[in-house]
Amino acid sequence: MFSLTVLASSVIGFAGCGGAGDGLEALPEYEDNKEMMIGGWDSPPNTLEDYQLAKDMGLTHIFIDEYFAPKGSQDYEEILGFCEEVGLKAIINMGASIDGEKPVDDTDYSVYPAVDMVNYWDEPTIGRLDIVREQAQEHEALYEGKRDITFYVNLDPNGGGGDPEEYMTKYCEEIVPLISGRKILSTDVYPLLGRNGAYSVSSTWLPRLELNATYAKQYGMEQHFFVQSYWSTLTGTRELESIEDLRFQFYVDMAYGVQNFSYFTYTHSFIEGFGGGCVDRENSCKTTEIYDWAKQINAELTAFDHVYLSFEWNGTMPIVGKDNPDGENAHFMALKSPLSSLTCANSVSSSQDSIIGQFKDADGNDGLIVTNYTDPLDKIDNIVSFDFKNANRAIIYRGGERKIYEVKDGKLDIRLSPGEGVFVIPVKLK
């Protein structure tokens, strides 16, 4: 599925493989000193081997709950020791969700080397944001002068019972300024839907991504988004059918500048009626097919995450495909501030609906996340056609691999498989 078709361009090989004087030495290079967070929700069985399995899948972080061990117990401390031993960063779950009560836990987690974040609330309602503000103040007081522990909250994608923009503004203006360390804007939309044999992509996904991206840029925050690796008739989410279902989510999210991700769920959920997950809950070191898909995608992403993370998001352009029989896409029509053009291109079109994220690096180089926005279940290829303003080469990262292509007269066509996305850096060599 990773065959690359560049219809109006010719492959000239990998960077550094050309002969003397071909100009390839002038292509932008990026130091490998940045790492994408890839987390997993739900603790696995309590063994060193199970935590090594999570690390081997390519996870950088794991959310630690109390299913297998209560906080303060020897078993819980053993779990944090497992994380340290295998090189996983732990996120401590406080257990508060929706409109619950404020949890009581004043443990100093900075004394545990593996702990990187504390998750204070999952999807607080707008009425609970005042409590979250108190938690931010208490967090700052507890960790002042100590090792950095990130304050983390996962926001409600529906606005916490209020207007989504009012909810987001309240969080960003009243809580974020209290946080002295890393600032993360996190939420979750599980976009692959299915009920009674009818399948679709959630219409709330793109508007939520747009809202998060806009606020993250305005308030100087990193973005974190959960990736759907579960399904349930209770939530209307469908079973994942292929690796394309996962890849699709990552690249659409990245087109809106999302830098950090977590799988929901990593461990098969204890919630009755939930399926999926990457590993089994009751049987140690038993993986699912999703584990293998996730491991492959994680390797693809980490192969070029330092490049992607060197760019800053500057907007997203939706494109209605020429072969779209309706001539419109309701998901695109729900967006409030989509780009209508790209600064690096005279024009761009596609055969099927597409999402293109626009980025810039510190040296002014353009970057584009180009994504096939058709449901992977439909198994439709998509040809995206560019007319660049000032480029005769394109660096393309596909499946984690870097290749360089000649761009003739500014024209570049890229064929995307179902669920596929690529990162494109158009450049001009002398």
XYZ file of C-alpha atoms in Angstrom, residues 210-408:
199
model
C -9.831 23.303 14.155
C -10.913 24.717 17.522
C -8.051 23.037 19.382
C -5.468 24.068 16.799
C -6.625 27.686 16.886
C -6.502 27.948 20.685
C -3.232 26.023 20.967
C -1.571 28.434 18.562
C -3.046 31.507 20.263
C -2.051 30.443 23.793
C 1.258 28.729 23.035
C 0.254 25.154 23.858
C 1.125 21.748 22.465
C -1.742 19.639 21.180
C -2.580 16.102 22.289
C -5.323 13.979 20.743
C -6.548 10.478 21.514
C -6.620 7.902 18.722
C -9.545 5.481 18.548
C -8.322 1.916 19.074
C -11.554 0.671 20.682
C -15.171 0.293 19.612
C -18.536 0.000 21.297
C -22.206 0.033 20.388
C -22.639 2.198 23.508
C -20.761 5.060 21.826
C -21.603 4.237 18.216
C -17.982 3.580 17.320
C -17.181 0.844 14.828
C -14.700 -1.993 14.904
C -11.326 -1.198 13.355
C -10.875 -3.188 10.174
C -7.317 -2.431 9.125
C -4.147 -0.479 9.821
C -5.546 2.232 7.536
C -8.184 3.040 10.170
C -5.405 4.041 12.571
C -3.177 5.777 10.030
C -6.128 7.876 8.823
C -6.662 9.284 12.310
C -3.025 10.212 12.847
C -2.617 12.077 9.575
C -5.892 13.992 9.739
C -4.958 15.077 13.273
C -1.455 16.041 12.135
C -2.940 18.166 9.365
C -4.181 20.336 12.255
C -0.790 20.419 13.940
C -1.347 17.760 16.619
C 2.079 16.824 18.026
C 1.156 14.224 20.669
C -1.133 11.196 20.693
C -2.427 8.399 22.895
C -4.290 5.216 22.056
C -7.698 4.782 23.633
C -7.473 2.118 24.701
C -4.072 0.444 24.988
C -5.383 -2.311 27.263
C -8.769 -3.843 26.463
C -11.171 -1.737 28.499
C -12.773 -2.965 31.709
C -15.965 -1.158 30.628
C -18.593 -3.715 29.655
C -19.458 -3.530 25.971
C -16.114 -2.050 24.892
C -14.013 -3.947 22.371
C -10.607 -3.428 20.852
C -7.450 -2.343 22.618
C -3.878 -3.303 21.816
C -3.398 -5.912 24.549
C -5.611 -8.166 26.614
C -6.491 -7.207 30.183
C -6.846 -10.644 31.725
C -3.982 -12.464 29.996
C -0.427 -11.227 30.419
C 1.493 -10.304 27.236
C -1.377 -11.253 24.932
C -1.556 -8.816 22.032
C -4.299 -8.068 19.515
C -4.077 -7.311 15.812
C -4.320 -3.617 16.697
C -1.023 -3.930 18.605
C 0.750 -4.943 15.393
C -0.861 -2.121 13.406
C -0.004 0.421 16.083
C 3.579 -0.801 16.342
C 4.063 -0.310 12.596
C 2.532 3.176 12.595
C 4.492 4.225 15.684
C 7.708 3.240 13.903
C 6.656 5.226 10.819
C 5.916 8.333 12.878
C 9.026 8.240 15.031
C 11.174 7.904 11.908
C 10.355 11.513 10.982
C 8.784 13.046 14.097
C 11.816 15.289 14.600
C 11.186 16.742 11.138
C 7.444 17.248 11.612
C 7.997 18.760 15.068
C 10.412 21.301 13.571
C 7.472 22.923 11.789
C 4.714 25.177 13.107
C 1.098 24.796 11.993
C -0.349 27.751 10.069
C -3.759 26.537 8.955
C -5.545 23.711 7.170
C -7.078 23.581 3.709
C -9.940 21.187 2.936
C -10.437 20.243 -0.714
C -13.613 18.797 -2.205
C -12.483 16.173 -4.693
C -13.310 16.465 -8.378
C -14.781 12.957 -8.253
C -16.977 13.657 -5.232
C -20.453 12.998 -6.660
C -22.095 15.477 -4.272
C -19.722 18.320 -5.089
C -19.514 19.222 -1.398
C -18.546 17.874 2.011
C -20.642 18.772 5.058
C -17.625 18.264 7.331
C -15.753 20.997 5.474
C -18.750 23.311 5.536
C -18.779 23.135 9.351
C -15.291 24.669 9.588
C -15.019 28.313 10.649
C -11.595 29.301 9.391
C -10.364 26.920 6.681
C -7.616 27.987 4.312
C -8.752 28.614 0.747
C -5.220 28.472 -0.676
C -1.657 27.508 0.219
C 1.096 30.129 0.409
C 3.524 27.804 -1.393
C 1.257 26.849 -4.298
C -0.507 28.583 -7.147
C -3.179 25.925 -6.999
C -3.972 22.494 -5.584
C -6.725 20.013 -6.427
C -7.544 16.393 -5.752
C -9.614 13.586 -7.188
C -11.183 12.807 -3.802
C -11.771 14.876 -0.666
C -8.514 15.880 0.971
C -7.150 17.701 4.012
C -3.872 19.620 3.738
C -2.156 21.132 6.765
C 0.162 24.085 6.106
C 3.371 24.526 8.140
C 6.577 26.598 8.306
C 9.916 25.788 9.884
C 12.294 28.260 11.565
C 14.110 28.874 8.272
C 10.943 29.649 6.346
C 10.648 26.296 4.572
C 7.096 25.195 3.792
C 5.731 21.877 4.979
C 2.456 20.149 4.104
C 0.619 17.231 5.684
C -1.427 15.853 2.785
C -4.197 13.410 3.737
C -6.738 11.328 1.879
C -9.989 12.339 3.601
C -12.132 9.415 2.530
C -13.338 6.741 4.936
C -10.725 3.957 4.775
C -13.583 1.462 4.568
C -14.408 2.840 1.120
C -10.954 1.815 -0.160
C -10.600 4.807 -2.493
C -7.265 6.098 -3.779
C -6.835 9.847 -4.101
C -4.596 11.858 -6.445
C -3.582 15.266 -5.077
C -2.156 17.697 -7.658
C 0.051 20.693 -6.807
C 1.243 23.641 -8.848
C 4.012 25.023 -6.630
C 5.134 28.641 -6.875
C 8.829 28.140 -6.316
C 9.944 24.516 -6.138
C 11.871 22.093 -8.294
C 12.218 19.332 -5.700
C 9.955 17.834 -3.059
C 11.056 15.934 0.035
C 8.313 13.448 0.827
C 8.016 11.373 3.998
C 5.783 8.384 3.381
C 5.552 5.512 5.817
C 8.496 7.045 7.667
C 10.747 6.921 4.592
C 12.335 10.058 3.138
C 12.557 10.393 -0.628
C 13.325 13.286 -2.926
C 11.412 13.920 -6.153
C 11.951 16.212 -9.060
C 9.208 18.791 -9.552
C 8.902 19.791 -13.214
